[in-house]
Amino acid sequence: TGASGCGKSSMASTLSECVQSHNSNVALFSQDYYFTMPFLPYKERKDLSYESNCGIDFLKLISDVEKWTSKQITRITTAALSEEREQNIVDNIVIIIEG
């Protein structure tokens, strides 16, 4: 966490690219997409309402993470079964939640 414009998104994006380069399934969820009010660039904000977690739709974020995870586990399990081999299906799933 940190103030707007401090580099959270850049750091999360770099981390995501690094993890993907090691053949992991990565999901990057950004808090910016879960604001309950319209997103405004930092320079256009008139108050500090974007600097707290009260304006975040956490239920939607949790739902999206669960949906993504479920799809990945199903895909990986199906692949493992079709190849008739066992695989630890959670070893290569990485979820990054930035904000």
PDB file of C-alpha atoms in Angstrom:
ATOM      1  CA  THR A   1       0.000   0.000   0.000  1.00  0.00           C
ATOM      2  CA  GLY A   2       0.976   3.618  -0.323  1.00  0.00           C
ATOM      3  CA  ALA A   3      -0.139   7.006  -1.501  1.00  0.00           C
ATOM      4  CA  SER A   4      -1.345   7.578  -5.053  1.00  0.00           C
ATOM      5  CA  GLY A   5       1.481   7.972  -7.505  1.00  0.00           C
ATOM      6  CA  CYS A   6       4.140   6.321  -5.343  1.00  0.00           C
ATOM      7  CA  GLY A   7       4.803   3.462  -7.786  1.00  0.00           C
ATOM      8  CA  LYS A   8       2.594   0.610  -6.573  1.00  0.00           C
ATOM      9  CA  SER A   9       1.229  -0.145 -10.042  1.00  0.00           C
ATOM     10  CA  SER A  10       4.670   0.002 -11.645  1.00  0.00           C
ATOM     11  CA  MET A  11       6.108  -2.319  -8.997  1.00  0.00           C
ATOM     12  CA  ALA A  12       3.215  -4.766  -9.316  1.00  0.00           C
ATOM     13  CA  SER A  13       3.507  -4.798 -13.113  1.00  0.00           C
ATOM     14  CA  THR A  14       7.250  -5.481 -12.957  1.00  0.00           C
ATOM     15  CA  LEU A  15       6.699  -8.239 -10.394  1.00  0.00           C
ATOM     16  CA  SER A  16       3.990  -9.788 -12.588  1.00  0.00           C
ATOM     17  CA  GLU A  17       6.276  -9.818 -15.640  1.00  0.00           C
ATOM     18  CA  CYS A  18       9.098 -11.370 -13.604  1.00  0.00           C
ATOM     19  CA  VAL A  19       6.883 -14.131 -12.230  1.00  0.00           C
ATOM     20  CA  GLN A  20       5.387 -14.827 -15.672  1.00  0.00           C
ATOM     21  CA  SER A  21       8.886 -15.261 -17.066  1.00  0.00           C
ATOM     22  CA  HIS A  22       9.206 -18.282 -14.744  1.00  0.00           C
ATOM     23  CA  ASN A  23       6.195 -20.014 -16.351  1.00  0.00           C
ATOM     24  CA  SER A  24       3.726 -19.203 -13.606  1.00  0.00           C
ATOM     25  CA  ASN A  25       0.081 -18.283 -14.048  1.00  0.00           C
ATOM     26  CA  VAL A  26      -0.167 -14.702 -12.801  1.00  0.00           C
ATOM     27  CA  ALA A  27      -3.146 -12.479 -12.179  1.00  0.00           C
ATOM     28  CA  LEU A  28      -2.642  -8.809 -11.381  1.00  0.00           C
ATOM     29  CA  PHE A  29      -5.637  -7.133  -9.762  1.00  0.00           C
ATOM     30  CA  SER A  30      -5.404  -3.372  -9.368  1.00  0.00           C
ATOM     31  CA  GLN A  31      -7.378  -1.508  -6.731  1.00  0.00           C
ATOM     32  CA  ASP A  32      -7.961   1.247  -9.301  1.00  0.00           C
ATOM     33  CA  TYR A  33     -10.489  -0.979 -11.079  1.00  0.00           C
ATOM     34  CA  TYR A  34     -12.566  -1.452  -7.933  1.00  0.00           C
ATOM     35  CA  PHE A  35     -13.254   2.141  -6.906  1.00  0.00           C
ATOM     36  CA  THR A  36     -16.940   2.656  -6.116  1.00  0.00           C
ATOM     37  CA  MET A  37     -16.779   6.122  -7.649  1.00  0.00           C
ATOM     38  CA  PRO A  38     -15.403   7.068 -11.081  1.00  0.00           C
ATOM     39  CA  PHE A  39     -11.633   6.811 -11.298  1.00  0.00           C
ATOM     40  CA  LEU A  40      -9.840  10.131 -11.531  1.00  0.00           C
ATOM     41  CA  PRO A  41      -6.159  10.624 -12.294  1.00  0.00           C
ATOM     42  CA  TYR A  42      -4.183  11.827  -9.298  1.00  0.00           C
ATOM     43  CA  LYS A  43      -3.884  15.413 -10.565  1.00  0.00           C
ATOM     44  CA  GLU A  44      -7.669  15.752 -10.935  1.00  0.00           C
ATOM     45  CA  ARG A  45      -8.600  14.666  -7.410  1.00  0.00           C
ATOM     46  CA  LYS A  46      -9.999  17.369  -5.154  1.00  0.00           C
ATOM     47  CA  ASP A  47      -9.942  15.461  -1.865  1.00  0.00           C
ATOM     48  CA  LEU A  48      -8.367  12.430  -0.177  1.00  0.00           C
ATOM     49  CA  SER A  49     -11.318  10.064  -0.737  1.00  0.00           C
ATOM     50  CA  TYR A  50      -9.185   7.928  -3.059  1.00  0.00           C
ATOM     51  CA  GLU A  51      -6.508   7.533  -0.407  1.00  0.00           C
ATOM     52  CA  SER A  52      -8.594   5.316   1.897  1.00  0.00           C
ATOM     53  CA  ASN A  53     -10.103   1.879   1.474  1.00  0.00           C
ATOM     54  CA  CYS A  54     -13.688   3.017   2.098  1.00  0.00           C
ATOM     55  CA  GLY A  55     -14.283   3.566  -1.629  1.00  0.00           C
ATOM     56  CA  ILE A  56     -13.212   0.084  -2.743  1.00  0.00           C
ATOM     57  CA  ASP A  57     -15.677  -2.639  -3.763  1.00  0.00           C
ATOM     58  CA  PHE A  58     -13.923  -5.471  -1.935  1.00  0.00           C
ATOM     59  CA  LEU A  59     -16.734  -7.957  -2.592  1.00  0.00           C
ATOM     60  CA  LYS A  60     -16.254  -7.526  -6.358  1.00  0.00           C
ATOM     61  CA  LEU A  61     -12.479  -7.832  -5.968  1.00  0.00           C
ATOM     62  CA  ILE A  62     -12.848 -11.050  -3.967  1.00  0.00           C
ATOM     63  CA  SER A  63     -15.331 -12.412  -6.501  1.00  0.00           C
ATOM     64  CA  ASP A  64     -12.986 -11.656  -9.401  1.00  0.00           C
ATOM     65  CA  VAL A  65     -10.028 -13.311  -7.630  1.00  0.00           C
ATOM     66  CA  GLU A  66     -12.123 -16.395  -6.880  1.00  0.00           C
ATOM     67  CA  LYS A  67     -13.345 -16.633 -10.499  1.00  0.00           C
ATOM     68  CA  TRP A  68      -9.828 -16.298 -11.911  1.00  0.00           C
ATOM     69  CA  THR A  69      -8.425 -18.852  -9.470  1.00  0.00           C
ATOM     70  CA  SER A  70     -11.192 -21.331 -10.196  1.00  0.00           C
ATOM     71  CA  LYS A  71     -10.595 -21.084 -13.957  1.00  0.00           C
ATOM     72  CA  GLN A  72      -6.842 -21.601 -13.526  1.00  0.00           C
ATOM     73  CA  ILE A  73      -7.246 -24.632 -11.279  1.00  0.00           C
ATOM     74  CA  THR A  74      -9.756 -26.187 -13.692  1.00  0.00           C
ATOM     75  CA  ARG A  75      -7.474 -25.540 -16.684  1.00  0.00           C
ATOM     76  CA  ILE A  76      -4.376 -26.931 -14.971  1.00  0.00           C
ATOM     77  CA  THR A  77      -6.234 -29.964 -13.590  1.00  0.00           C
ATOM     78  CA  THR A  78      -7.687 -30.758 -17.023  1.00  0.00           C
ATOM     79  CA  ALA A  79      -4.232 -30.542 -18.602  1.00  0.00           C
ATOM     80  CA  ALA A  80      -2.716 -32.773 -15.924  1.00  0.00           C
ATOM     81  CA  LEU A  81      -5.456 -35.377 -16.330  1.00  0.00           C
ATOM     82  CA  SER A  82      -5.168 -35.403 -20.112  1.00  0.00           C
ATOM     83  CA  GLU A  83      -1.453 -36.091 -19.799  1.00  0.00           C
ATOM     84  CA  GLU A  84      -2.130 -38.802 -17.200  1.00  0.00           C
ATOM     85  CA  ARG A  85       0.206 -37.357 -14.666  1.00  0.00           C
ATOM     86  CA  GLU A  86      -0.152 -35.798 -11.272  1.00  0.00           C
ATOM     87  CA  GLN A  87       0.672 -32.168 -10.731  1.00  0.00           C
ATOM     88  CA  ASN A  88       0.553 -29.901  -7.746  1.00  0.00           C
ATOM     89  CA  ILE A  89      -1.943 -27.468  -9.237  1.00  0.00           C
ATOM     90  CA  VAL A  90      -1.280 -24.574  -6.919  1.00  0.00           C
ATOM     91  CA  ASP A  91       2.491 -24.404  -7.359  1.00  0.00           C
ATOM     92  CA  ASN A  92       2.362 -22.139 -10.359  1.00  0.00           C
ATOM     93  CA  ILE A  93      -0.554 -19.812  -9.533  1.00  0.00           C
ATOM     94  CA  VAL A  94       0.369 -16.323  -8.345  1.00  0.00           C
ATOM     95  CA  ILE A  95      -2.129 -13.608  -7.476  1.00  0.00           C
ATOM     96  CA  ILE A  96      -0.948 -10.034  -7.050  1.00  0.00           C
ATOM     97  CA  ILE A  97      -3.378  -7.556  -5.545  1.00  0.00           C
ATOM     98  CA  GLU A  98      -2.060  -4.027  -5.865  1.00  0.00           C
ATOM     99  CA  GLY A  99      -3.364  -0.958  -4.127  1.00  0.00           C
TER     100      GLY A  99
END
